[in-house]
Coordinates of C-alpha atoms and ligand atoms in Angstrom, one line a residue:
M765 CA 77.0 -223.3 -31.4
I766 CA 75.7 -222.0 -28.1
L767 CA 75.0 -218.6 -29.7
R768 CA 73.3 -220.3 -32.7
N769 CA 71.1 -222.2 -30.3
G770 CA 70.4 -219.0 -28.5
L771 CA 69.4 -217.3 -31.7
I772 CA 67.0 -220.0 -32.6
A773 CA 65.5 -220.0 -29.1
G774 CA 65.1 -216.2 -29.5
A775 CA 63.3 -216.7 -32.8
V776 CA 60.9 -219.3 -31.3
I777 CA 60.0 -216.9 -28.5
L778 CA 59.4 -214.1 -31.1
L779 CA 57.3 -216.3 -33.4
A780 CA 55.2 -217.4 -30.4
A781 CA 54.7 -213.7 -29.7
C782 CA 53.7 -213.1 -33.3
G783 CA 51.0 -215.7 -32.8
S784 CA 49.4 -213.7 -30.0
D785 CA 49.4 -210.0 -29.4
E786 CA 52.3 -209.3 -31.9
Q787 CA 49.9 -210.4 -34.7
E788 CA 47.5 -207.6 -33.8
T789 CA 50.3 -205.0 -34.0
A790 CA 51.5 -206.4 -37.3
A791 CA 48.1 -205.9 -38.7
T792 CA 46.2 -202.8 -37.6
A793 CA 45.5 -201.5 -34.1
P794 CA 43.4 -198.4 -33.4
E795 CA 45.2 -195.9 -31.1
T796 CA 43.3 -194.6 -28.1
A797 CA 41.2 -191.6 -29.3
T798 CA 40.4 -188.6 -27.2
P799 CA 37.1 -186.7 -27.9
E800 CA 39.1 -184.0 -29.7
T801 CA 41.1 -186.4 -32.0
A802 CA 40.0 -188.7 -34.6
E803 CA 41.0 -192.4 -34.3
V804 CA 44.3 -193.2 -36.0
E805 CA 44.7 -196.7 -37.4
V806 CA 48.3 -197.6 -36.8
T807 CA 49.9 -200.2 -39.0
T808 CA 53.2 -201.9 -38.1
W809 CA 55.8 -202.9 -40.7
G810 CA 58.3 -205.5 -39.3
F811 CA 61.9 -204.9 -40.6
G812 CA 64.5 -207.7 -40.1
L813 CA 68.2 -206.6 -39.8
E814 CA 71.2 -208.8 -40.3
E815 CA 73.2 -206.7 -37.8
I816 CA 72.9 -205.7 -34.1
E817 CA 72.1 -202.3 -32.6
G818 CA 74.7 -199.7 -33.4
S819 CA 75.4 -201.0 -36.9
V820 CA 75.0 -199.4 -40.3
Q821 CA 71.8 -201.5 -40.9
Y822 CA 70.4 -200.4 -37.5
E823 CA 71.0 -196.7 -38.2
Y824 CA 69.4 -197.1 -41.6
G825 CA 66.4 -198.9 -40.1
E826 CA 66.0 -196.2 -37.4
K827 CA 66.0 -193.4 -39.9
F828 CA 63.7 -195.2 -42.3
A829 CA 61.3 -195.8 -39.4
E830 CA 61.5 -192.1 -38.4
L831 CA 60.9 -190.8 -41.9
I832 CA 58.0 -193.2 -42.7
N833 CA 56.4 -192.4 -39.4
E834 CA 56.6 -188.7 -40.1
K835 CA 55.5 -189.0 -43.8
S836 CA 52.5 -191.1 -42.8
D837 CA 51.5 -188.7 -39.9
G838 CA 52.0 -191.5 -37.4
E839 CA 49.9 -194.0 -39.3
I840 CA 52.8 -196.4 -40.0
E841 CA 55.3 -197.7 -37.4
V842 CA 58.3 -199.6 -38.5
K843 CA 59.5 -202.2 -35.9
L844 CA 63.1 -203.2 -36.1
Y845 CA 64.3 -206.8 -35.4
P846 CA 68.1 -206.6 -34.9
Y847 CA 70.2 -209.7 -35.7
G848 CA 69.5 -212.6 -33.4
Q849 CA 65.8 -211.8 -32.8
L850 CA 64.5 -213.7 -35.8
G851 CA 67.1 -216.5 -35.7
G852 CA 70.1 -216.8 -38.1
L853 CA 70.6 -215.0 -41.4
T854 CA 68.6 -217.3 -43.6
D855 CA 65.7 -217.3 -41.1
I856 CA 65.4 -213.5 -41.8
Y857 CA 65.2 -214.1 -45.5
D858 CA 62.6 -217.0 -45.0
Q859 CA 60.5 -214.7 -42.9
V860 CA 60.4 -211.8 -45.3
Q861 CA 59.7 -214.2 -48.2
E862 CA 56.8 -215.7 -46.2
G863 CA 55.5 -212.3 -45.2
A864 CA 56.0 -212.9 -41.4
I865 CA 57.9 -209.6 -41.6
Q866 CA 57.4 -207.0 -44.4
L867 CA 61.0 -205.6 -44.8
A868 CA 64.5 -207.0 -44.4
F869 CA 68.2 -206.5 -45.4
G870 CA 69.9 -209.3 -47.3
S871 CA 73.6 -209.4 -48.1
G872 CA 76.2 -212.2 -48.8
F873 CA 74.1 -215.0 -47.4
L874 CA 71.2 -214.0 -49.6
G875 CA 73.0 -215.7 -52.5
G876 CA 71.4 -218.9 -51.5
T877 CA 67.9 -217.3 -51.9
V878 CA 68.5 -214.9 -54.7
P879 CA 71.6 -216.2 -56.7
E880 CA 71.8 -213.0 -58.8
S881 CA 72.4 -211.0 -55.6
Q882 CA 75.9 -212.6 -55.5
L883 CA 76.7 -209.9 -58.1
F884 CA 77.3 -207.6 -55.0
S885 CA 80.0 -210.0 -53.8
L886 CA 82.1 -209.6 -57.0
N887 CA 85.5 -208.1 -56.4
F888 CA 87.0 -205.1 -58.3
V889 CA 83.8 -204.2 -60.1
L890 CA 83.0 -200.9 -58.5
T891 CA 85.0 -197.7 -58.4
D892 CA 87.4 -196.6 -55.6
D893 CA 85.0 -193.8 -54.7
E894 CA 82.5 -195.1 -52.1
K895 CA 80.0 -192.3 -52.6
L896 CA 80.0 -192.7 -56.3
N897 CA 79.4 -196.4 -55.8
T898 CA 76.4 -195.8 -53.6
E899 CA 75.0 -193.5 -56.3
I900 CA 75.6 -195.9 -59.2
L901 CA 73.9 -198.8 -57.3
N902 CA 70.9 -196.6 -56.4
D903 CA 70.5 -194.9 -59.8
P904 CA 67.2 -196.1 -61.1
A905 CA 69.0 -197.4 -64.2
F906 CA 70.4 -200.1 -61.9
R907 CA 68.2 -200.2 -58.8
K908 CA 65.1 -200.6 -60.9
H909 CA 66.7 -202.6 -63.7
E910 CA 64.2 -205.2 -64.9
D911 CA 66.6 -208.1 -64.4
L912 CA 67.3 -207.1 -60.8
V913 CA 63.6 -206.7 -60.0
A914 CA 62.7 -210.0 -61.8
A915 CA 65.4 -211.9 -59.9
F916 CA 64.0 -210.8 -56.6
A917 CA 60.3 -211.1 -57.7
E918 CA 60.9 -214.8 -58.6
R919 CA 61.6 -215.3 -54.9
N920 CA 58.6 -213.2 -53.7
L921 CA 60.9 -210.2 -52.9
Q922 CA 60.9 -206.6 -54.0
P923 CA 64.3 -204.8 -54.0
L924 CA 64.0 -201.3 -52.6
A925 CA 67.5 -199.9 -52.2
I926 CA 71.1 -201.0 -52.4
V927 CA 73.1 -200.2 -49.3
P928 CA 76.9 -200.2 -49.3
E929 CA 78.3 -200.4 -45.7
G930 CA 82.0 -199.7 -46.3
W931 CA 85.0 -201.6 -47.7
Q932 CA 85.3 -205.3 -46.9
V933 CA 88.5 -205.5 -44.8
W934 CA 90.4 -208.7 -44.3
S935 CA 91.5 -209.7 -40.8
A936 CA 94.2 -212.4 -40.2
N937 CA 96.9 -213.5 -37.9
K938 CA 99.6 -212.6 -40.5
A939 CA 100.0 -209.7 -43.0
V940 CA 98.4 -210.6 -46.3
R941 CA 100.0 -208.7 -49.2
S942 CA 99.9 -211.2 -52.0
P943 CA 97.9 -214.3 -53.0
D944 CA 100.8 -216.4 -51.8
D945 CA 100.1 -215.2 -48.3
F946 CA 96.6 -216.6 -48.5
E947 CA 97.8 -220.1 -49.1
G948 CA 96.3 -222.6 -46.7
M949 CA 94.4 -219.8 -44.8
A950 CA 90.9 -220.8 -43.6
I951 CA 89.1 -217.5 -44.3
R952 CA 85.5 -217.1 -43.4
V953 CA 83.2 -216.1 -46.3
M954 CA 79.5 -215.5 -46.2
D955 CA 77.6 -218.5 -47.6
N956 CA 77.7 -217.9 -51.3
R957 CA 79.4 -219.8 -54.1
L958 CA 80.8 -216.7 -55.7
L959 CA 82.8 -215.7 -52.6
R960 CA 84.1 -219.3 -52.3
E961 CA 85.2 -219.1 -55.9
T962 CA 86.8 -215.7 -55.4
Y963 CA 88.8 -216.7 -52.3
S964 CA 89.8 -220.1 -53.8
A965 CA 91.2 -218.1 -56.8
Y966 CA 93.2 -216.0 -54.3
G967 CA 94.7 -219.2 -52.9
A968 CA 92.8 -219.3 -49.6
E969 CA 90.5 -222.0 -48.1
P970 CA 87.1 -220.3 -47.9
T971 CA 85.0 -221.5 -45.0
T972 CA 81.4 -220.7 -44.4
M973 CA 80.1 -219.9 -40.9
E974 CA 77.1 -218.0 -39.4
Y975 CA 77.8 -214.4 -38.4
G976 CA 77.1 -215.1 -34.7
E977 CA 79.6 -217.9 -34.5
L978 CA 82.6 -216.1 -36.0
F979 CA 84.1 -214.8 -32.7
S980 CA 84.4 -218.3 -31.3
G981 CA 85.4 -219.7 -34.7
M982 CA 88.4 -217.4 -34.7
Q983 CA 89.1 -217.8 -31.0
L984 CA 89.1 -221.6 -31.3
G985 CA 91.3 -221.5 -34.3
Q986 CA 88.7 -222.9 -36.7
L987 CA 89.2 -219.8 -38.8
D988 CA 92.4 -218.0 -39.6
G989 CA 90.8 -214.9 -41.2
N990 CA 87.6 -213.0 -41.7
I991 CA 86.1 -210.4 -44.1
Q992 CA 84.0 -207.5 -42.7
P993 CA 83.6 -203.8 -42.9
V994 CA 85.6 -202.1 -40.1
F995 CA 82.5 -201.3 -37.9
A996 CA 81.6 -205.0 -37.7
H997 CA 85.2 -206.0 -36.8
Q998 CA 84.8 -203.7 -33.8
E999 CA 81.1 -204.2 -32.9
M1000 CA 81.3 -208.0 -32.9
D1001 CA 84.8 -207.9 -31.1
F1002 CA 86.3 -209.9 -34.0
Y1003 CA 89.4 -207.6 -33.9
Q1004 CA 90.2 -208.9 -30.4
V1005 CA 91.1 -212.3 -31.8
Q1006 CA 93.0 -211.2 -34.9
D1007 CA 96.5 -209.6 -35.3
Y1008 CA 96.1 -207.7 -38.7
L1009 CA 93.5 -205.7 -40.5
I1010 CA 94.3 -205.6 -44.3
F1011 CA 92.8 -203.0 -46.5
A1012 CA 92.7 -204.1 -50.2
N1013 CA 89.6 -202.1 -51.2
Q1014 CA 88.6 -205.1 -53.3
A1015 CA 84.9 -204.9 -52.6
Q1016 CA 82.4 -203.1 -50.5
F1017 CA 80.0 -204.8 -48.1
I1018 CA 76.7 -204.4 -49.9
A1019 CA 73.2 -205.2 -48.6
T1020 CA 69.9 -205.1 -50.4
F1021 CA 67.0 -203.5 -48.6
M1022 CA 63.9 -205.5 -49.7
G1023 CA 60.3 -206.0 -49.1
N1024 CA 57.9 -209.0 -49.3
K1025 CA 56.7 -208.7 -52.9
E1026 CA 53.0 -209.6 -52.3
W1027 CA 52.9 -207.1 -49.4
Y1028 CA 54.6 -204.5 -51.6
D1029 CA 52.3 -205.1 -54.5
G1030 CA 49.3 -204.6 -52.2
L1031 CA 50.4 -201.2 -50.9
S1032 CA 48.6 -198.1 -52.0
D1033 CA 50.4 -195.8 -54.5
E1034 CA 50.7 -193.3 -51.7
H1035 CA 52.6 -195.8 -49.5
K1036 CA 54.8 -197.0 -52.4
D1037 CA 55.7 -193.3 -53.1
M1038 CA 56.4 -192.8 -49.5
I1039 CA 58.9 -195.7 -49.5
E1040 CA 60.5 -194.5 -52.8
E1041 CA 60.9 -191.0 -51.5
T1042 CA 62.5 -192.3 -48.3
V1043 CA 65.0 -194.7 -49.9
V1044 CA 66.1 -191.9 -52.2
E1045 CA 66.6 -189.6 -49.2
L1046 CA 68.6 -192.3 -47.5
V1047 CA 71.2 -192.6 -50.3
P1048 CA 73.4 -189.8 -49.1
Y1049 CA 72.4 -190.4 -45.5
V1050 CA 73.7 -193.9 -45.3
H1051 CA 76.9 -193.0 -47.1
D1052 CA 77.5 -190.5 -44.3
V1053 CA 76.5 -193.1 -41.6
Q1054 CA 78.8 -195.8 -42.9
T1055 CA 81.8 -193.5 -43.4
R1056 CA 81.3 -192.1 -39.8
L1057 CA 80.9 -195.5 -38.2
N1058 CA 83.8 -197.1 -40.0
T1059 CA 86.1 -194.2 -39.2
E1060 CA 85.1 -194.0 -35.5
R1061 CA 85.3 -197.8 -35.0
L1062 CA 88.8 -197.9 -36.6
D1063 CA 89.9 -195.4 -33.9
I1064 CA 88.4 -197.6 -31.2
I1065 CA 90.1 -200.7 -32.6
T1066 CA 93.5 -199.0 -32.7
E1067 CA 93.1 -197.5 -29.2
N1068 CA 92.1 -200.8 -27.7
S1069 CA 94.5 -203.2 -29.3
D1070 CA 97.9 -203.7 -30.9
I1071 CA 96.4 -204.8 -34.2
E1072 CA 98.5 -203.9 -37.2
L1073 CA 96.9 -202.1 -40.2
V1074 CA 98.1 -203.1 -43.6
Y1075 CA 97.2 -201.0 -46.7
L1076 CA 97.9 -202.7 -50.0
T1077 CA 99.7 -200.7 -52.7
P1078 CA 98.2 -200.4 -56.2
E1079 CA 100.6 -203.1 -57.4
E1080 CA 99.7 -205.4 -54.6
R1081 CA 96.0 -204.9 -55.3
D1082 CA 96.5 -205.6 -59.0
A1083 CA 97.7 -209.2 -58.3
F1084 CA 94.3 -209.8 -56.6
R1085 CA 92.4 -207.9 -59.3
E1086 CA 93.9 -210.1 -62.0
L1087 CA 92.8 -213.3 -60.2
S1088 CA 89.3 -211.9 -59.6
I1089 CA 88.5 -211.3 -63.3
P1090 CA 87.8 -214.9 -64.4
V1091 CA 85.3 -215.2 -61.5
R1092 CA 83.0 -212.9 -63.5
D1093 CA 82.6 -215.8 -66.0
T1094 CA 81.8 -218.1 -63.1
F1095 CA 79.1 -215.7 -62.0
A1096 CA 77.6 -215.7 -65.5
E1097 CA 77.7 -219.5 -65.6
M1098 CA 76.1 -219.8 -62.2
V1099 CA 73.2 -217.4 -62.7
G1100 CA 72.5 -217.5 -66.4
E1101 CA 71.7 -214.8 -69.0
R1102 CA 69.6 -212.6 -66.7
G1103 CA 72.3 -212.4 -64.1
E1104 CA 74.9 -211.8 -66.8
R1105 CA 72.9 -209.0 -68.3
L1106 CA 72.7 -207.4 -64.9
M1107 CA 76.4 -207.7 -64.3
N1108 CA 77.1 -206.1 -67.6
A1109 CA 74.7 -203.3 -66.9
L1110 CA 76.5 -202.6 -63.6
I1111 CA 79.9 -202.7 -65.3
E1112 CA 78.6 -200.3 -68.0
Q1113 CA 77.2 -197.9 -65.3
V1114 CA 80.6 -197.9 -63.5
E1115 CA 82.5 -197.3 -66.7
A1116 CA 80.1 -194.5 -67.8
A1117 CA 80.4 -192.8 -64.3
Q1118 CA 84.2 -193.1 -64.3
S1119 CA 84.5 -191.6 -67.8
G1120 CA 82.1 -188.9 -66.8
D1121 CA 79.8 -189.8 -69.7
E1122 CA 76.7 -190.0 -67.6
T1123 CA 76.1 -188.7 -64.1
P1124 CA 73.8 -190.8 -61.8
S1125 CA 70.2 -189.7 -62.3
E1126 CA 69.0 -186.8 -60.3
E1127 CA 66.3 -189.0 -58.9
T1128 CA 68.8 -190.0 -56.2
D1129 CA 69.0 -186.4 -55.1
A1130 CA 66.0 -185.9 -52.8
E1131 CA 67.3 -183.1 -50.6
D1132 CA 68.7 -179.7 -51.4
G1133 CA 72.5 -179.6 -51.5
M1134 CA 72.9 -183.2 -52.7
Q1135 CA 73.7 -182.1 -56.2
E1136 CA 76.9 -180.3 -55.1
S1137 CA 78.3 -183.3 -53.2
D1138 CA 77.4 -185.6 -56.1
E1139 CA 79.4 -183.4 -58.4
S1140 CA 82.4 -183.3 -56.1
A1141 CA 82.3 -187.1 -55.9
M1142 CA 82.3 -187.4 -59.7
D1143 CA 85.1 -184.9 -59.9
E1144 CA 87.2 -186.9 -57.4
A1145 CA 86.5 -190.1 -59.4
D1146 CA 87.5 -188.4 -62.6
A1147 CA 90.7 -187.1 -61.1
A1148 CA 91.6 -190.6 -59.7
Ligands
6CS2636 O1 79.5 -211.4 -42.3 C1 78.3 -211.5 -42.1 O2 77.7 -212.5 -42.2 C2 77.5 -210.2 -41.8 N1 78.4 -209.0 -41.8 C3 77.8 -207.8 -41.7 C4 78.7 -206.6 -41.6 N2 76.5 -207.6 -41.9 C5 75.6 -208.7 -42.0 C6 76.3 -210.0 -42.5 O3 75.5 -211.0 -42.5

């Protein structure tokens, strides 16, 4: 609660700043010109992150900012607002919807704002190959799917990229190997109904809590378990108050990179193309970032604690997979025909990629050398 209040106080200070000189930077401010140089109008795009410095979202944001600044010859600066600076998670979504910031990430909590985005919380839908998943989700056939774009547009948002940040790993104070082990366990889920349905189906007691309150929630015993990618278990110190990390590879943590729709619609074609080129370049980049961060942080966790690592066998995973399948119907009931079409489109893309019928479009390969790694990812998936 103390942290939540701190977050809100931080947001108030920031919004007060936006009302004064921040407002000027958010619009356009001329840089000091020398007699030799022409005046450059600098525009600032505010980018709200759901995570703190050192996270996958922060590294994505830094690289996005660097590339946009380069491509615009310094005309555009992207200002990052790490988690906590704009308030809680839903405060970030509110601010991008209202246009107080231009860009933001939205993940599990976004389900309250864009119900169709709960699709990314479904378990056992993607392949076991993380790189292939990143490519499928960012293939224009899915990323620009009219139902995805319409779902976000209805909430004044424009989806720009889909960013998987690693496997969602369970933490608990006992080893969880079967749905029976989940019985009576208060496991924290991000605030969306689909996750509550999923973990109820697994036999647990899903409990919603803000990201910044989780450490104390576990320390005080309000929560018995948590679900995060490895880097977040480390970065937020969650692992220090849990005894087991359980790898079921049931789902990846997926965030949508999005813009305010009105703002996006008003951009010049040149700026839209710049964004498009950048998000395409960042597809292989963010895959490398997330695998590096998750690997490095697991080493830190094991060096600094006695936490036990549990990797589920294929048979153990199957018990959870079976329980997860009916939740797809719940998703369809919750979000209606548009969401159901989108879910089916994703499932078809996954099946096509796994059977090798269709490789993700070459539009995702912005840089030389990407083609080769894409092919090896496909080969690995085929062999699996
Ligand atoms: O669990 C959460 O609420 C948060 N976890 C991560 C890794 N990123 C943002 C999200 O809100």
